[in-house]
mmCIF file of C-alpha atoms in Angstrom:
data_model
loop_
_atom_site.group_PDB
_atom_site.id
_atom_site.type_symbol
_atom_site.label_atom_id
_atom_site.label_comp_id
_atom_site.label_asym_id
_atom_site.label_seq_id
_atom_site.Cartn_x
_atom_site.Cartn_y
_atom_site.Cartn_z
ATOM 1 C CA MET A 1 8.118 32.201 39.214
ATOM 2 C CA ARG A 2 6.312 28.861 39.278
ATOM 3 C CA THR A 3 2.982 30.631 38.845
ATOM 4 C CA LEU A 4 4.332 32.547 35.856
ATOM 5 C CA VAL A 5 5.523 29.342 34.185
ATOM 6 C CA LEU A 6 2.124 27.712 34.686
ATOM 7 C CA LEU A 7 0.378 30.762 33.246
ATOM 8 C CA LEU A 8 2.632 30.707 30.194
ATOM 9 C CA LEU A 9 1.986 26.988 29.665
ATOM 10 C CA LEU A 10 -1.767 27.528 29.991
ATOM 11 C CA ALA A 11 -1.634 30.422 27.547
ATOM 12 C CA GLY A 12 0.260 28.240 25.070
ATOM 13 C CA LEU A 13 -2.278 25.435 25.372
ATOM 14 C CA LEU A 14 -5.208 27.801 24.943
ATOM 15 C CA GLY A 15 -3.509 29.404 21.953
ATOM 16 C CA ALA A 16 -2.910 26.015 20.308
ATOM 17 C CA GLN A 17 -6.523 25.013 20.981
ATOM 18 C CA ALA A 18 -7.818 28.257 19.481
ATOM 19 C CA GLN A 19 -5.599 27.769 16.433
ATOM 20 C CA GLY A 20 -6.837 24.181 16.063
ATOM 21 C CA ASN A 21 -10.456 25.311 16.291
ATOM 22 C CA GLU A 22 -9.819 27.975 13.660
ATOM 23 C CA ARG A 23 -8.286 25.401 11.314
ATOM 24 C CA LEU A 24 -11.214 23.045 11.863
ATOM 25 C CA ARG A 25 -13.717 25.794 11.034
ATOM 26 C CA ALA A 26 -11.761 26.653 7.883
ATOM 27 C CA ALA A 27 -11.785 22.982 6.854
ATOM 28 C CA GLN A 28 -15.515 22.671 7.570
ATOM 29 C CA ASN A 29 -16.190 25.762 5.471
ATOM 30 C CA GLU A 30 -14.496 24.011 2.522
ATOM 31 C CA GLY A 31 -17.266 21.419 2.760
ATOM 32 C CA LYS A 32 -15.466 18.189 1.863
ATOM 33 C CA VAL A 33 -12.214 16.417 1.061
ATOM 34 C CA VAL A 34 -11.644 14.176 -1.967
ATOM 35 C CA PHE A 35 -9.322 11.203 -1.547
ATOM 36 C CA TYR A 36 -7.893 9.195 -4.479
ATOM 37 C CA ALA A 37 -6.433 5.862 -3.368
ATOM 38 C CA ASN A 38 -5.573 2.366 -4.522
ATOM 39 C CA ILE A 39 -6.192 0.940 -1.047
ATOM 40 C CA THR A 40 -9.354 -1.087 -0.496
ATOM 41 C CA GLY A 41 -11.756 -1.388 2.425
ATOM 42 C CA VAL A 42 -11.092 2.049 3.928
ATOM 43 C CA GLU A 43 -14.732 3.077 4.276
ATOM 44 C CA PRO A 44 -14.535 2.794 8.122
ATOM 45 C CA VAL A 45 -11.750 5.404 8.168
ATOM 46 C CA MET A 46 -13.691 7.749 5.895
ATOM 47 C CA GLU A 47 -16.842 7.401 7.998
ATOM 48 C CA THR A 48 -14.962 8.027 11.248
ATOM 49 C CA PHE A 49 -13.303 11.159 9.842
ATOM 50 C CA GLN A 50 -16.668 12.495 8.658
ATOM 51 C CA LYS A 51 -18.350 11.893 12.028
ATOM 52 C CA LYS A 52 -15.410 13.273 13.992
ATOM 53 C CA HIS A 53 -14.949 16.503 12.023
ATOM 54 C CA GLY A 54 -18.265 17.088 10.253
ATOM 55 C CA ILE A 55 -16.599 17.139 6.847
ATOM 56 C CA LYS A 56 -17.732 14.974 3.937
ATOM 57 C CA ALA A 57 -15.008 12.548 2.828
ATOM 58 C CA GLU A 58 -15.232 11.324 -0.771
ATOM 59 C CA TYR A 59 -13.230 8.194 -1.535
ATOM 60 C CA VAL A 60 -12.326 7.385 -5.148
ATOM 61 C CA ARG A 61 -10.774 3.937 -5.573
ATOM 62 C CA ILE A 62 -8.357 3.672 -8.517
ATOM 63 C CA SER A 63 -6.484 0.416 -9.190
ATOM 64 C CA THR A 64 -2.702 0.644 -9.216
ATOM 65 C CA ASP A 65 -2.366 -0.019 -12.946
ATOM 66 C CA LYS A 66 -4.705 2.911 -13.717
ATOM 67 C CA PHE A 67 -3.554 5.269 -10.968
ATOM 68 C CA ILE A 68 -0.751 7.084 -12.787
ATOM 69 C CA PRO A 69 -2.555 7.582 -16.131
ATOM 70 C CA THR A 70 -5.768 8.692 -14.392
ATOM 71 C CA VAL A 71 -4.118 11.201 -12.081
ATOM 72 C CA LEU A 72 -1.682 12.545 -14.698
ATOM 73 C CA THR A 73 -4.449 13.013 -17.277
ATOM 74 C CA GLU A 74 -6.564 15.004 -14.827
ATOM 75 C CA HIS A 75 -3.563 16.955 -13.558
ATOM 76 C CA ARG A 76 -2.373 17.964 -17.029
ATOM 77 C CA ALA A 77 -5.898 19.003 -17.981
ATOM 78 C CA ARG A 78 -6.086 21.006 -14.721
ATOM 79 C CA LYS A 79 -9.116 18.967 -13.725
ATOM 80 C CA LEU A 80 -7.687 16.939 -10.848
ATOM 81 C CA GLN A 81 -10.506 16.522 -8.342
ATOM 82 C CA ALA A 82 -8.444 14.985 -5.542
ATOM 83 C CA ASP A 83 -7.144 16.886 -2.513
ATOM 84 C CA VAL A 84 -5.215 13.907 -1.109
ATOM 85 C CA LEU A 85 -3.541 10.939 -2.812
ATOM 86 C CA GLN A 86 -2.580 7.523 -1.461
ATOM 87 C CA ALA A 87 -0.555 5.046 -3.513
ATOM 88 C CA PRO A 88 2.356 2.584 -3.355
ATOM 89 C CA LEU A 89 5.651 4.422 -3.039
ATOM 90 C CA PRO A 90 6.820 3.691 -6.638
ATOM 91 C CA VAL A 91 3.634 5.337 -7.909
ATOM 92 C CA MET A 92 3.932 8.272 -5.498
ATOM 93 C CA GLU A 93 7.526 8.916 -6.548
ATOM 94 C CA ILE A 94 6.459 9.161 -10.182
ATOM 95 C CA LEU A 95 3.658 11.592 -9.279
ATOM 96 C CA LYS A 96 6.125 13.617 -7.216
ATOM 97 C CA LYS A 97 8.493 13.809 -10.180
ATOM 98 C CA GLU A 98 5.593 14.978 -12.374
ATOM 99 C CA GLY A 99 4.766 17.813 -9.971
ATOM 100 C CA VAL A 100 1.412 16.399 -8.886
ATOM 101 C CA VAL A 101 2.017 16.262 -5.118
ATOM 102 C CA GLY A 102 2.719 19.160 -2.787
ATOM 103 C CA ARG A 103 4.773 19.560 0.372
ATOM 104 C CA TYR A 104 3.187 18.932 3.758
ATOM 105 C CA VAL A 105 4.744 17.455 6.897
ATOM 106 C CA SER A 106 1.969 16.431 9.273
ATOM 107 C CA PRO A 107 2.527 16.726 13.037
ATOM 108 C CA GLN A 108 1.460 13.071 13.168
ATOM 109 C CA SER A 109 4.390 12.020 10.973
ATOM 110 C CA PHE A 110 6.809 12.131 13.884
ATOM 111 C CA GLY A 111 5.263 8.956 15.263
ATOM 112 C CA TYR A 112 6.632 7.007 12.304
ATOM 113 C CA PRO A 113 10.130 5.706 11.487
ATOM 114 C CA THR A 114 12.470 8.388 10.182
ATOM 115 C CA TRP A 115 12.955 6.546 6.874
ATOM 116 C CA ALA A 116 9.193 6.720 6.241
ATOM 117 C CA ARG A 117 9.176 10.502 5.805
ATOM 118 C CA ASP A 118 10.129 11.951 2.433
ATOM 119 C CA PRO A 119 13.243 14.061 3.145
ATOM 120 C CA GLU A 120 11.807 16.813 0.955
ATOM 121 C CA GLY A 121 8.473 16.759 2.769
ATOM 122 C CA PHE A 122 6.250 15.624 -0.108
ATOM 123 C CA TYR A 123 4.778 12.411 1.297
ATOM 124 C CA GLN A 124 4.571 10.172 4.349
ATOM 125 C CA VAL A 125 4.884 6.394 4.274
ATOM 126 C CA PHE A 126 2.417 4.852 6.747
ATOM 127 C CA ALA A 127 2.280 1.119 5.908
ATOM 128 C CA ILE A 128 3.796 -1.663 3.825
ATOM 129 C CA GLU A 129 1.712 -3.289 1.101
ATOM 130 C CA TYR A 130 2.871 -6.693 2.305
ATOM 131 C CA ILE A 131 2.644 -9.525 -0.191
ATOM 132 C CA ALA A 132 2.437 -13.242 0.535
ATOM 133 C CA ILE A 133 1.242 -16.531 -0.878
ATOM 134 C CA LEU A 134 -2.475 -17.072 -0.233
ATOM 135 C CA TYR A 135 -4.401 -20.279 -0.798
ATOM 136 C CA ASN A 136 -7.972 -21.570 -0.884
ATOM 137 C CA THR A 137 -8.437 -23.740 2.208
ATOM 138 C CA ARG A 138 -11.096 -25.849 0.477
ATOM 139 C CA LEU A 139 -8.728 -26.754 -2.335
ATOM 140 C CA VAL A 140 -5.414 -26.897 -0.477
ATOM 141 C CA LYS A 141 -4.795 -28.516 2.903
ATOM 142 C CA PRO A 142 -2.389 -26.645 5.218
ATOM 143 C CA GLU A 143 0.169 -29.453 5.019
ATOM 144 C CA GLU A 144 -0.011 -29.326 1.197
ATOM 145 C CA ALA A 145 0.346 -25.543 0.880
ATOM 146 C CA PRO A 146 3.540 -23.964 -0.444
ATOM 147 C CA THR A 147 6.115 -23.233 2.237
ATOM 148 C CA SER A 148 8.482 -21.035 0.218
ATOM 149 C CA TYR A 149 8.428 -18.677 -2.743
ATOM 150 C CA ARG A 150 10.425 -21.313 -4.594
ATOM 151 C CA ASP A 151 7.353 -23.570 -4.493
ATOM 152 C CA LEU A 152 5.550 -21.250 -6.910
ATOM 153 C CA ALA A 153 7.763 -22.716 -9.648
ATOM 154 C CA ASP A 154 6.839 -26.304 -8.720
ATOM 155 C CA PRO A 155 5.060 -27.934 -11.710
ATOM 156 C CA ARG A 156 2.351 -29.302 -9.393
ATOM 157 C CA TRP A 157 0.884 -25.771 -9.306
ATOM 158 C CA ARG A 158 0.644 -25.485 -13.102
ATOM 159 C CA GLY A 159 -2.622 -23.785 -14.019
ATOM 160 C CA LYS A 160 -3.472 -23.221 -10.344
ATOM 161 C CA ILE A 161 -1.885 -19.800 -9.642
ATOM 162 C CA VAL A 162 -3.348 -16.278 -9.845
ATOM 163 C CA MET A 163 -1.220 -13.131 -9.547
ATOM 164 C CA PRO A 164 -1.169 -9.458 -10.577
ATOM 165 C CA ASP A 165 0.215 -8.952 -14.077
ATOM 166 C CA PRO A 166 4.029 -8.704 -13.682
ATOM 167 C CA THR A 167 4.313 -6.827 -16.968
ATOM 168 C CA SER A 168 2.159 -3.859 -15.913
ATOM 169 C CA HIS A 169 1.482 -3.827 -12.159
ATOM 170 C CA PRO A 170 4.142 -1.581 -10.507
ATOM 171 C CA THR A 171 3.858 -3.148 -7.055
ATOM 172 C CA THR A 172 4.324 -6.672 -8.415
ATOM 173 C CA ILE A 173 7.274 -5.566 -10.536
ATOM 174 C CA ALA A 174 8.890 -3.973 -7.468
ATOM 175 C CA TRP A 175 8.117 -7.089 -5.401
ATOM 176 C CA LEU A 176 9.728 -9.478 -7.898
ATOM 177 C CA VAL A 177 12.822 -7.285 -8.141
ATOM 178 C CA GLY A 178 12.798 -6.984 -4.332
ATOM 179 C CA LEU A 179 13.031 -10.765 -3.968
ATOM 180 C CA ARG A 180 16.180 -10.625 -6.064
ATOM 181 C CA GLU A 181 17.725 -7.669 -4.242
ATOM 182 C CA ASN A 182 16.917 -9.026 -0.770
ATOM 183 C CA ARG A 183 18.802 -12.275 -1.487
ATOM 184 C CA VAL A 184 15.792 -14.564 -1.370
ATOM 185 C CA PHE A 185 17.671 -16.344 -4.150
ATOM 186 C CA ALA A 186 21.368 -17.075 -4.056
ATOM 187 C CA ASN A 187 22.143 -15.241 -7.283
ATOM 188 C CA ASP A 188 20.592 -13.745 -10.408
ATOM 189 C CA GLU A 189 20.755 -17.047 -12.268
ATOM 190 C CA GLU A 190 18.718 -18.822 -9.589
ATOM 191 C CA TRP A 191 16.208 -15.942 -9.528
ATOM 192 C CA MET A 192 15.773 -16.035 -13.317
ATOM 193 C CA THR A 193 15.353 -19.819 -13.254
ATOM 194 C CA TRP A 194 12.622 -19.372 -10.649
ATOM 195 C CA LEU A 195 10.882 -16.709 -12.738
ATOM 196 C CA ARG A 196 10.875 -18.996 -15.777
ATOM 197 C CA GLY A 197 9.489 -21.817 -13.635
ATOM 198 C CA LEU A 198 6.717 -19.536 -12.352
ATOM 199 C CA ALA A 199 5.935 -18.471 -15.923
ATOM 200 C CA ALA A 200 5.881 -22.121 -17.038
ATOM 201 C CA ASN A 201 3.103 -22.722 -14.492
ATOM 202 C CA ASN A 202 0.905 -20.490 -16.646
ATOM 203 C CA PRO A 203 -0.404 -18.211 -13.879
ATOM 204 C CA MET A 204 -3.674 -16.358 -14.386
ATOM 205 C CA PHE A 205 -3.026 -12.598 -14.547
ATOM 206 C CA VAL A 206 -5.293 -9.971 -12.983
ATOM 207 C CA ALA A 207 -4.899 -6.201 -13.006
ATOM 208 C CA SER A 208 -3.776 -5.763 -9.389
ATOM 209 C CA LEU A 209 -3.616 -7.365 -5.949
ATOM 210 C CA GLY A 210 -7.273 -6.562 -5.278
ATOM 211 C CA PRO A 211 -8.928 -9.144 -7.597
ATOM 212 C CA THR A 212 -6.750 -12.078 -6.531
ATOM 213 C CA PRO A 213 -8.631 -13.095 -3.344
ATOM 214 C CA ASP A 214 -11.964 -13.219 -5.185
ATOM 215 C CA VAL A 215 -10.480 -15.543 -7.819
ATOM 216 C CA LEU A 216 -9.183 -17.769 -5.011
ATOM 217 C CA ALA A 217 -12.406 -17.629 -3.003
ATOM 218 C CA ARG A 218 -14.420 -18.710 -6.057
ATOM 219 C CA GLY A 219 -12.105 -21.680 -6.508
ATOM 220 C CA GLU A 220 -10.917 -20.612 -9.968
ATOM 221 C CA ARG A 221 -7.322 -20.984 -8.768
ATOM 222 C CA ALA A 222 -5.846 -22.719 -5.716
ATOM 223 C CA ILE A 223 -3.002 -20.383 -4.725
ATOM 224 C CA GLY A 224 -2.130 -16.788 -5.448
ATOM 225 C CA ILE A 225 0.211 -13.867 -4.901
ATOM 226 C CA SER A 226 -1.655 -11.251 -2.894
ATOM 227 C CA MET A 227 -1.944 -9.607 0.541
ATOM 228 C CA PRO A 228 -2.794 -11.284 3.870
ATOM 229 C CA LYS A 229 -5.083 -8.317 4.641
ATOM 230 C CA TYR A 230 -7.778 -10.024 2.570
ATOM 231 C CA LEU A 231 -8.188 -12.612 5.315
ATOM 232 C CA VAL A 232 -9.772 -9.688 7.207
ATOM 233 C CA THR A 233 -11.665 -7.840 4.483
ATOM 234 C CA LYS A 234 -12.910 -10.970 2.678
ATOM 235 C CA ALA A 235 -13.870 -12.982 5.793
ATOM 236 C CA PRO A 236 -15.359 -15.585 5.921
ATOM 237 C CA ALA A 237 -13.867 -16.458 2.507
ATOM 238 C CA PRO A 238 -11.843 -19.731 2.566
ATOM 239 C CA LEU A 239 -8.448 -18.014 2.545
ATOM 240 C CA MET A 240 -5.193 -18.576 4.432
ATOM 241 C CA TRP A 241 -1.690 -17.167 4.021
ATOM 242 C CA VAL A 242 1.807 -18.653 4.116
ATOM 243 C CA ASN A 243 4.410 -17.207 6.470
ATOM 244 C CA THR A 244 7.388 -17.963 4.249
ATOM 245 C CA PRO A 245 10.776 -18.322 6.009
ATOM 246 C CA GLU A 246 12.250 -15.755 3.623
ATOM 247 C CA GLY A 247 9.948 -13.117 5.146
ATOM 248 C CA LEU A 248 7.329 -10.891 3.560
ATOM 249 C CA PHE A 249 8.206 -8.055 1.218
ATOM 250 C CA GLY A 250 6.158 -5.235 -0.197
ATOM 251 C CA SER A 251 5.963 -1.673 -1.433
ATOM 252 C CA PRO A 252 5.590 1.040 1.185
ATOM 253 C CA ARG A 253 2.242 2.859 1.036
ATOM 254 C CA ALA A 254 2.411 6.666 1.040
ATOM 255 C CA ILE A 255 -0.035 9.535 1.469
ATOM 256 C CA ALA A 256 0.369 13.108 0.212
ATOM 257 C CA LEU A 257 -1.451 16.322 -0.577
ATOM 258 C CA VAL A 258 -1.845 17.258 -4.202
ATOM 259 C CA GLN A 259 -0.109 20.410 -5.351
ATOM 260 C CA ASN A 260 -2.372 23.381 -4.506
ATOM 261 C CA PRO A 261 -5.424 21.365 -3.405
ATOM 262 C CA ALA A 262 -8.847 22.937 -3.903
ATOM 263 C CA ARG A 263 -9.598 22.372 -0.209
ATOM 264 C CA PRO A 264 -6.226 22.831 1.551
ATOM 265 C CA ASN A 265 -7.464 22.960 5.149
ATOM 266 C CA ALA A 266 -9.655 19.879 4.797
ATOM 267 C CA ALA A 267 -6.816 18.112 2.983
ATOM 268 C CA ARG A 268 -4.313 18.758 5.786
ATOM 269 C CA LEU A 269 -6.866 17.771 8.428
ATOM 270 C CA PHE A 270 -7.531 14.520 6.571
ATOM 271 C CA VAL A 271 -3.827 13.649 6.305
ATOM 272 C CA ASP A 272 -3.395 14.391 10.016
ATOM 273 C CA PHE A 273 -6.317 12.107 10.858
ATOM 274 C CA TRP A 274 -5.159 9.357 8.489
ATOM 275 C CA LEU A 275 -1.768 9.230 10.205
ATOM 276 C CA SER A 276 -3.256 9.290 13.721
ATOM 277 C CA ARG A 277 -3.320 6.243 15.987
ATOM 278 C CA GLU A 278 -7.102 6.190 15.761
ATOM 279 C CA ALA A 279 -7.147 5.848 11.970
ATOM 280 C CA GLN A 280 -4.158 3.510 11.796
ATOM 281 C CA GLY A 281 -5.824 1.288 14.383
ATOM 282 C CA ILE A 282 -8.897 1.077 12.141
ATOM 283 C CA LEU A 283 -6.706 0.272 9.132
ATOM 284 C CA ALA A 284 -4.983 -2.540 11.028
ATOM 285 C CA GLU A 285 -7.977 -4.040 12.820
ATOM 286 C CA GLN A 286 -10.723 -3.620 10.230
ATOM 287 C CA VAL A 287 -8.785 -3.450 6.950
ATOM 288 C CA GLY A 288 -5.859 -5.754 7.782
ATOM 289 C CA GLU A 289 -3.133 -3.265 6.864
ATOM 290 C CA TYR A 290 0.439 -3.691 8.122
ATOM 291 C CA THR A 291 0.959 -0.189 9.474
ATOM 292 C CA LEU A 292 4.201 1.371 10.670
ATOM 293 C CA LEU A 293 2.800 2.574 13.997
ATOM 294 C CA ARG A 294 3.845 0.249 16.787
ATOM 295 C CA GLY A 295 0.999 -1.660 18.412
ATOM 296 C CA THR A 296 -1.291 -1.699 15.382
ATOM 297 C CA LEU A 297 -0.860 -5.219 14.006
ATOM 298 C CA PRO A 298 -3.776 -6.655 11.999
ATOM 299 C CA PRO A 299 -5.834 -9.563 13.440
ATOM 300 C CA ILE A 300 -4.297 -12.175 11.148
ATOM 301 C CA PRO A 301 -3.077 -15.578 12.429
ATOM 302 C CA GLU A 302 0.680 -15.669 13.104
ATOM 303 C CA ILE A 303 1.247 -12.141 11.734
ATOM 304 C CA SER A 304 3.200 -11.175 14.863
ATOM 305 C CA ARG A 305 5.810 -13.770 13.871
ATOM 306 C CA ALA A 306 6.219 -12.424 10.354
ATOM 307 C CA THR A 307 9.200 -10.411 9.212
ATOM 308 C CA VAL A 308 7.895 -7.651 6.939
ATOM 309 C CA ARG A 309 10.360 -5.570 4.951
ATOM 310 C CA PRO A 310 9.930 -2.802 2.392
ATOM 311 C CA VAL A 311 11.310 -3.298 -1.089
ATOM 312 C CA ARG A 312 13.337 -0.587 -2.749
ATOM 313 C CA ASP A 313 11.483 2.102 -4.642
ATOM 314 C CA LEU A 314 12.044 1.681 -8.393
ATOM 315 C CA SER A 315 12.341 4.645 -10.721
ATOM 316 C CA ASP A 316 9.930 4.894 -13.634
ATOM 317 C CA GLU A 317 12.835 3.961 -15.941
ATOM 318 C CA GLU A 318 13.488 0.813 -13.892
ATOM 319 C CA LEU A 319 9.802 -0.084 -13.858
ATOM 320 C CA SER A 320 9.700 0.257 -17.644
ATOM 321 C CA ARG A 321 12.860 -1.822 -18.116
ATOM 322 C CA TRP A 322 11.742 -4.629 -15.803
ATOM 323 C CA SER A 323 8.290 -4.601 -17.371
ATOM 324 C CA GLN A 324 9.945 -5.415 -20.698
ATOM 325 C CA VAL A 325 12.080 -8.148 -19.104
ATOM 326 C CA PHE A 326 9.041 -9.764 -17.480
ATOM 327 C CA SER A 327 7.080 -9.454 -20.730
ATOM 328 C CA ARG A 328 9.669 -11.662 -22.404
ATOM 329 C CA ILE A 329 9.621 -14.194 -19.556
ATOM 330 C CA PHE A 330 5.832 -14.296 -19.081
ATOM 331 C CA ARG A 331 5.001 -14.296 -22.801
ATOM 332 C CA ARG A 332 1.266 -14.116 -23.409
#
C-alpha cells in the first residue's frame, strides 16, 4: 500500500513537471511578452525573467496620468500591444470595468493576503504604492524636517513643496481622500483646512510620483510628496523620508492579463513569475517596493517600523468628483 501511494505521488509530480514543461515551450514559441506598467525601475525583474525562461520581456513605462487614455485608446482601436498590465488599483478597476483585463488566478496568488485577490479573478494586488514626505538632506536638516502631514500646511514651506498634481493624478487623489477616511484628521473641516493650507503653500505640481525625487535631488524644492522607494532607485541622491506617526498610506498595486492577450502562455508565465518570491524579492531589494509577501521589506532606513495601509479604491465617478473639488482648492 505504501509503495502504491509513493508511485502515485511520483506519477503526479512527473505529470505536473511535464505539464509545466509543455507550458514553458508554448510560451517560448510565442517569442515574447509585452508589459505595460506605471512602476519604475523594474528592469532587473524583466532581465531575470528573460534569462530564466528564454522569453523576451518588453517593458513599456506609462505614467499614471496617461495610463488609462493610452490603454483605452489602443484597446478600442483593437491595437493594444500589451499582454500584461500593472497599475494602481483605482486605474486597474477602471480598466476592468471597460473590459480591458481578463480573468486569471495565478498559483502564486495564494501566497498573498486574501483581500489582495480580486474576488472575480481579474487581478492580483502585490504591493502598496506607499506615499510619504521626502526631503532633500542638503536643504533640510533631519531635526528641521516635517514630522506630520499637518506640517505640509505650515507657511514655512511656502514655495518649497513638490507633489503630483492632485487634480489629475489618480493615486494622489485617492491618497488625499484616504487621509480623510483613515481619520488622520479629526473631521472633514480640519481636513479641508489642511488642504487649503497646503494649497496656500503654492506647491509645484508634476505629472506623477515619478518626477518628484528628481525635483528634490536637484534642489528645486526642499520637500515633496512621493514614495520612499526612491531612496533605493535614486541612490546616492540626497533624499530621506519621514516616518509620520499617522502611518503611511497608498494605493495598492495590481497586475492582470489583458483580455485575450496575443501571447497567452507567455503572459500567464510572466504573471506567475512576477508574483513569485524571487521577483518580489527583487522588487523590494532593488526597486524599493513595499510588497505584500512577508519577508520582502525594502532596504530603507526605519521601514520595518512603518505602518503601511492601503487606501480605499475610488470609483471613476469619485475620482472625477474629487478632481473637481481639488481643482477649486488648488486653483492654478
